[in-house]
Amino acid sequence: IEVKLALGERAAVVAGHRPALHRLFVLLLDNALKYSFADGLVTVSVEHENPERLAVTIRDFGTGISEADLPHIFERFYRADKARAGGGHGLGLPLAETIARAHGAAIDVKSTEGQGSTFRVVFNLRASLAVADDVAGDTGEDSGRMRRAGTAHLPDTRAAANVADAAPLPEIRLQ
């Protein structure tokens, strides 16, 4: 399987939870590779739609998803076709959607059975920065700080419960 990467002219930066964003893209790439044909192609593109929106698109030219299954692929434990290769428990795409939403992003899919699928994650960069500012609270701290309460929807194994003990909010750079 060949993987092609197409990056825009500008660096792509999204403020967010680095491990969660990494997981989001690993889940989408894993699905694209899993359901591609052996001699297939997977493309990953990153582009600024405008100064406030960044789109990451992962496209495969593999088995695709049936029209009947498309409305359900983001439901937990839903498997489009139990006989499809690759196993799984129907948790990957629901987790990807949860991570995208937690970062103020929208995720959508277009697919044609036998022709492949295109997953698109669109980040609102202004909202991404607002989330970073919001979770900083009224402490006067740098907007790159987050507190436990601001990340409750993401896995958080830190014992710290206040801003002073929190780690900086990482930026994901796709270059």
mmCIF file of C-alpha atoms in Angstrom:
data_model
loop_
_atom_site.group_PDB
_atom_site.id
_atom_site.type_symbol
_atom_site.label_atom_id
_atom_site.label_comp_id
_atom_site.label_asym_id
_atom_site.label_seq_id
_atom_site.Cartn_x
_atom_site.Cartn_y
_atom_site.Cartn_z
ATOM 1 C CA ILE A 1 0.000 0.000 0.000
ATOM 2 C CA GLU A 2 1.358 3.399 -0.961
ATOM 3 C CA VAL A 3 0.756 6.352 1.367
ATOM 4 C CA LYS A 4 0.992 9.870 -0.067
ATOM 5 C CA LEU A 5 1.148 12.983 2.053
ATOM 6 C CA ALA A 6 0.058 16.387 0.719
ATOM 7 C CA LEU A 7 0.744 19.335 2.977
ATOM 8 C CA GLY A 8 -0.320 22.902 2.496
ATOM 9 C CA GLU A 9 2.158 25.728 2.150
ATOM 10 C CA ARG A 10 1.772 26.876 5.760
ATOM 11 C CA ALA A 11 2.555 24.916 8.897
ATOM 12 C CA ALA A 12 -0.557 23.382 10.455
ATOM 13 C CA VAL A 13 -0.854 23.939 14.195
ATOM 14 C CA VAL A 14 -3.721 22.741 16.384
ATOM 15 C CA ALA A 15 -3.804 23.380 20.125
ATOM 16 C CA GLY A 16 -4.923 20.259 21.936
ATOM 17 C CA HIS A 17 -4.169 17.133 23.893
ATOM 18 C CA ARG A 18 -1.216 15.642 22.001
ATOM 19 C CA PRO A 19 -1.785 11.937 22.859
ATOM 20 C CA ALA A 20 -5.482 12.174 22.019
ATOM 21 C CA LEU A 21 -4.866 13.903 18.679
ATOM 22 C CA HIS A 22 -2.184 11.347 17.866
ATOM 23 C CA ARG A 23 -4.683 8.582 18.635
ATOM 24 C CA LEU A 24 -7.317 10.230 16.420
ATOM 25 C CA PHE A 25 -5.047 10.163 13.374
ATOM 26 C CA VAL A 26 -3.675 6.688 14.118
ATOM 27 C CA LEU A 27 -7.249 5.342 14.257
ATOM 28 C CA LEU A 28 -8.167 6.920 10.919
ATOM 29 C CA LEU A 29 -4.937 5.844 9.214
ATOM 30 C CA ASP A 30 -5.252 2.323 10.598
ATOM 31 C CA ASN A 31 -8.751 2.004 9.128
ATOM 32 C CA ALA A 32 -7.608 3.406 5.777
ATOM 33 C CA LEU A 33 -4.775 0.881 5.606
ATOM 34 C CA LYS A 34 -6.873 -2.008 6.923
ATOM 35 C CA TYR A 35 -9.595 -1.577 4.307
ATOM 36 C CA SER A 36 -7.358 -0.738 1.337
ATOM 37 C CA PHE A 37 -6.517 -3.224 -1.365
ATOM 38 C CA ALA A 38 -3.020 -4.756 -1.226
ATOM 39 C CA ASP A 39 -1.753 -2.585 -4.093
ATOM 40 C CA GLY A 40 -3.838 0.400 -3.004
ATOM 41 C CA LEU A 41 -3.245 4.021 -2.218
ATOM 42 C CA VAL A 42 -3.944 6.060 0.916
ATOM 43 C CA THR A 43 -3.658 9.843 0.789
ATOM 44 C CA VAL A 44 -3.342 12.224 3.706
ATOM 45 C CA SER A 45 -3.790 15.920 3.042
ATOM 46 C CA VAL A 46 -3.603 18.912 5.326
ATOM 47 C CA GLU A 47 -4.928 22.261 4.184
ATOM 48 C CA HIS A 48 -6.053 25.570 5.591
ATOM 49 C CA GLU A 49 -9.554 26.171 4.260
ATOM 50 C CA ASN A 50 -9.268 29.724 5.560
ATOM 51 C CA PRO A 51 -7.328 31.367 8.408
ATOM 52 C CA GLU A 52 -9.704 29.842 10.956
ATOM 53 C CA ARG A 53 -10.226 26.308 9.610
ATOM 54 C CA LEU A 54 -7.770 23.475 9.105
ATOM 55 C CA ALA A 55 -8.837 20.264 7.359
ATOM 56 C CA VAL A 56 -7.047 16.924 7.597
ATOM 57 C CA THR A 57 -8.315 14.423 5.028
ATOM 58 C CA ILE A 58 -7.487 10.711 4.965
ATOM 59 C CA ARG A 59 -8.641 8.893 1.852
ATOM 60 C CA ASP A 60 -8.357 5.277 0.798
ATOM 61 C CA PHE A 61 -9.371 3.588 -2.424
ATOM 62 C CA GLY A 62 -10.332 0.289 -0.840
ATOM 63 C CA THR A 63 -13.475 -1.614 0.034
ATOM 64 C CA GLY A 64 -15.538 1.396 1.075
ATOM 65 C CA ILE A 65 -18.584 1.405 3.327
ATOM 66 C CA SER A 66 -22.101 0.602 2.207
ATOM 67 C CA GLU A 67 -24.740 3.325 2.165
ATOM 68 C CA ALA A 68 -26.756 1.358 4.740
ATOM 69 C CA ASP A 69 -23.802 1.233 7.161
ATOM 70 C CA LEU A 70 -22.624 4.856 6.854
ATOM 71 C CA PRO A 71 -25.093 6.369 9.366
ATOM 72 C CA HIS A 72 -23.927 3.885 12.026
ATOM 73 C CA ILE A 73 -20.128 3.813 11.789
ATOM 74 C CA PHE A 74 -19.647 6.259 14.680
ATOM 75 C CA GLU A 75 -21.845 4.161 17.018
ATOM 76 C CA ARG A 76 -19.989 2.190 19.665
ATOM 77 C CA PHE A 77 -19.603 -1.524 18.921
ATOM 78 C CA TYR A 78 -21.070 -1.169 15.422
ATOM 79 C CA ARG A 79 -19.285 -3.313 12.838
ATOM 80 C CA ALA A 80 -20.205 -2.618 9.217
ATOM 81 C CA ASP A 81 -19.494 -6.171 8.128
ATOM 82 C CA LYS A 82 -18.566 -8.856 10.623
ATOM 83 C CA ALA A 83 -16.879 -10.833 7.860
ATOM 84 C CA ARG A 84 -14.459 -8.030 6.895
ATOM 85 C CA ALA A 85 -10.815 -8.722 7.510
ATOM 86 C CA GLY A 86 -9.030 -7.048 10.390
ATOM 87 C CA GLY A 87 -11.190 -7.873 13.382
ATOM 88 C CA GLY A 88 -11.879 -5.042 15.782
ATOM 89 C CA HIS A 89 -14.690 -4.340 18.177
ATOM 90 C CA GLY A 90 -16.340 -1.291 16.632
ATOM 91 C CA LEU A 91 -14.712 1.195 18.997
ATOM 92 C CA GLY A 92 -12.154 2.938 16.777
ATOM 93 C CA LEU A 93 -14.374 5.337 14.851
ATOM 94 C CA PRO A 94 -16.539 6.271 17.870
ATOM 95 C CA LEU A 95 -13.328 7.068 19.768
ATOM 96 C CA ALA A 96 -12.018 9.105 16.815
ATOM 97 C CA GLU A 97 -15.253 11.106 16.757
ATOM 98 C CA THR A 98 -15.117 11.691 20.521
ATOM 99 C CA ILE A 99 -11.547 12.973 20.300
ATOM 100 C CA ALA A 100 -12.385 15.253 17.360
ATOM 101 C CA ARG A 101 -15.400 16.734 19.174
ATOM 102 C CA ALA A 102 -13.384 17.213 22.359
ATOM 103 C CA HIS A 103 -11.073 19.424 20.291
ATOM 104 C CA GLY A 104 -13.915 21.405 18.754
ATOM 105 C CA ALA A 105 -13.470 19.630 15.430
ATOM 106 C CA ALA A 106 -16.003 18.034 13.130
ATOM 107 C CA ILE A 107 -15.401 14.659 11.519
ATOM 108 C CA ASP A 108 -17.278 13.388 8.503
ATOM 109 C CA VAL A 109 -17.029 10.571 6.006
ATOM 110 C CA LYS A 110 -17.927 9.991 2.405
ATOM 111 C CA SER A 111 -17.709 6.487 1.041
ATOM 112 C CA THR A 112 -18.712 4.361 -1.907
ATOM 113 C CA GLU A 113 -18.695 0.622 -1.562
ATOM 114 C CA GLY A 114 -15.893 -0.846 -3.668
ATOM 115 C CA GLN A 115 -14.276 2.555 -4.265
ATOM 116 C CA GLY A 116 -13.022 3.664 -0.860
ATOM 117 C CA SER A 117 -13.649 6.147 1.918
ATOM 118 C CA THR A 118 -12.684 9.711 2.740
ATOM 119 C CA PHE A 119 -12.556 10.826 6.373
ATOM 120 C CA ARG A 120 -12.226 14.534 6.974
ATOM 121 C CA VAL A 121 -11.472 16.223 10.289
ATOM 122 C CA VAL A 122 -11.987 19.989 10.299
ATOM 123 C CA PHE A 123 -10.554 22.009 13.175
ATOM 124 C CA ASN A 124 -11.818 25.488 13.992
ATOM 125 C CA LEU A 125 -8.488 27.071 14.895
ATOM 126 C CA ARG A 126 -10.080 30.022 16.649
ATOM 127 C CA ALA A 127 -12.110 27.627 18.832
ATOM 128 C CA SER A 128 -8.948 25.603 19.458
ATOM 129 C CA LEU A 129 -7.229 28.704 20.850
ATOM 130 C CA ALA A 130 -10.376 29.680 22.784
ATOM 131 C CA VAL A 131 -10.403 26.254 24.430
ATOM 132 C CA ALA A 132 -6.774 26.752 25.429
ATOM 133 C CA ASP A 133 -7.623 30.203 26.827
ATOM 134 C CA ASP A 134 -10.754 28.923 28.572
ATOM 135 C CA VAL A 135 -9.008 26.087 30.358
ATOM 136 C CA ALA A 136 -6.347 28.518 31.589
ATOM 137 C CA GLY A 137 -8.996 29.994 33.880
ATOM 138 C CA ASP A 138 -8.697 33.301 35.698
ATOM 139 C CA THR A 139 -5.271 32.610 37.174
ATOM 140 C CA GLY A 140 -3.404 35.057 34.984
ATOM 141 C CA GLU A 141 -1.362 32.125 33.771
ATOM 142 C CA ASP A 142 -0.188 31.750 30.193
ATOM 143 C CA SER A 143 -3.048 30.581 27.943
ATOM 144 C CA GLY A 144 -1.010 27.438 27.293
ATOM 145 C CA ARG A 145 -1.893 26.116 30.746
ATOM 146 C CA MET A 146 -4.753 23.788 31.471
ATOM 147 C CA ARG A 147 -6.384 22.547 34.626
ATOM 148 C CA ARG A 148 -7.839 19.155 35.306
ATOM 149 C CA ALA A 149 -11.425 20.376 35.076
ATOM 150 C CA GLY A 150 -10.786 21.679 31.576
ATOM 151 C CA THR A 151 -9.730 18.267 30.302
ATOM 152 C CA ALA A 152 -12.213 16.042 32.084
ATOM 153 C CA HIS A 153 -13.519 14.701 28.767
ATOM 154 C CA LEU A 154 -10.056 13.366 27.861
ATOM 155 C CA PRO A 155 -8.067 10.652 29.618
ATOM 156 C CA ASP A 156 -6.142 12.414 32.378
ATOM 157 C CA THR A 157 -3.921 10.361 34.634
ATOM 158 C CA ARG A 158 -2.330 13.318 36.416
ATOM 159 C CA ALA A 159 -3.050 13.645 40.100
ATOM 160 C CA ALA A 160 -2.753 17.440 39.913
ATOM 161 C CA ALA A 161 -6.022 19.273 40.423
ATOM 162 C CA ASN A 162 -4.918 22.880 39.958
ATOM 163 C CA VAL A 163 -3.365 25.043 37.274
ATOM 164 C CA ALA A 164 -0.047 25.400 39.041
ATOM 165 C CA ASP A 165 0.560 21.655 38.737
ATOM 166 C CA ALA A 166 -0.809 21.262 35.203
ATOM 167 C CA ALA A 167 1.357 20.620 32.167
ATOM 168 C CA PRO A 168 1.418 23.065 29.238
ATOM 169 C CA LEU A 169 -1.235 22.517 26.576
ATOM 170 C CA PRO A 170 0.710 20.971 23.676
ATOM 171 C CA GLU A 171 0.497 22.046 20.065
ATOM 172 C CA ILE A 172 0.325 19.484 17.289
ATOM 173 C CA ARG A 173 2.452 20.503 14.328
ATOM 174 C CA LEU A 174 1.772 18.728 11.066
ATOM 175 C CA GLN A 175 4.666 19.607 8.781
#
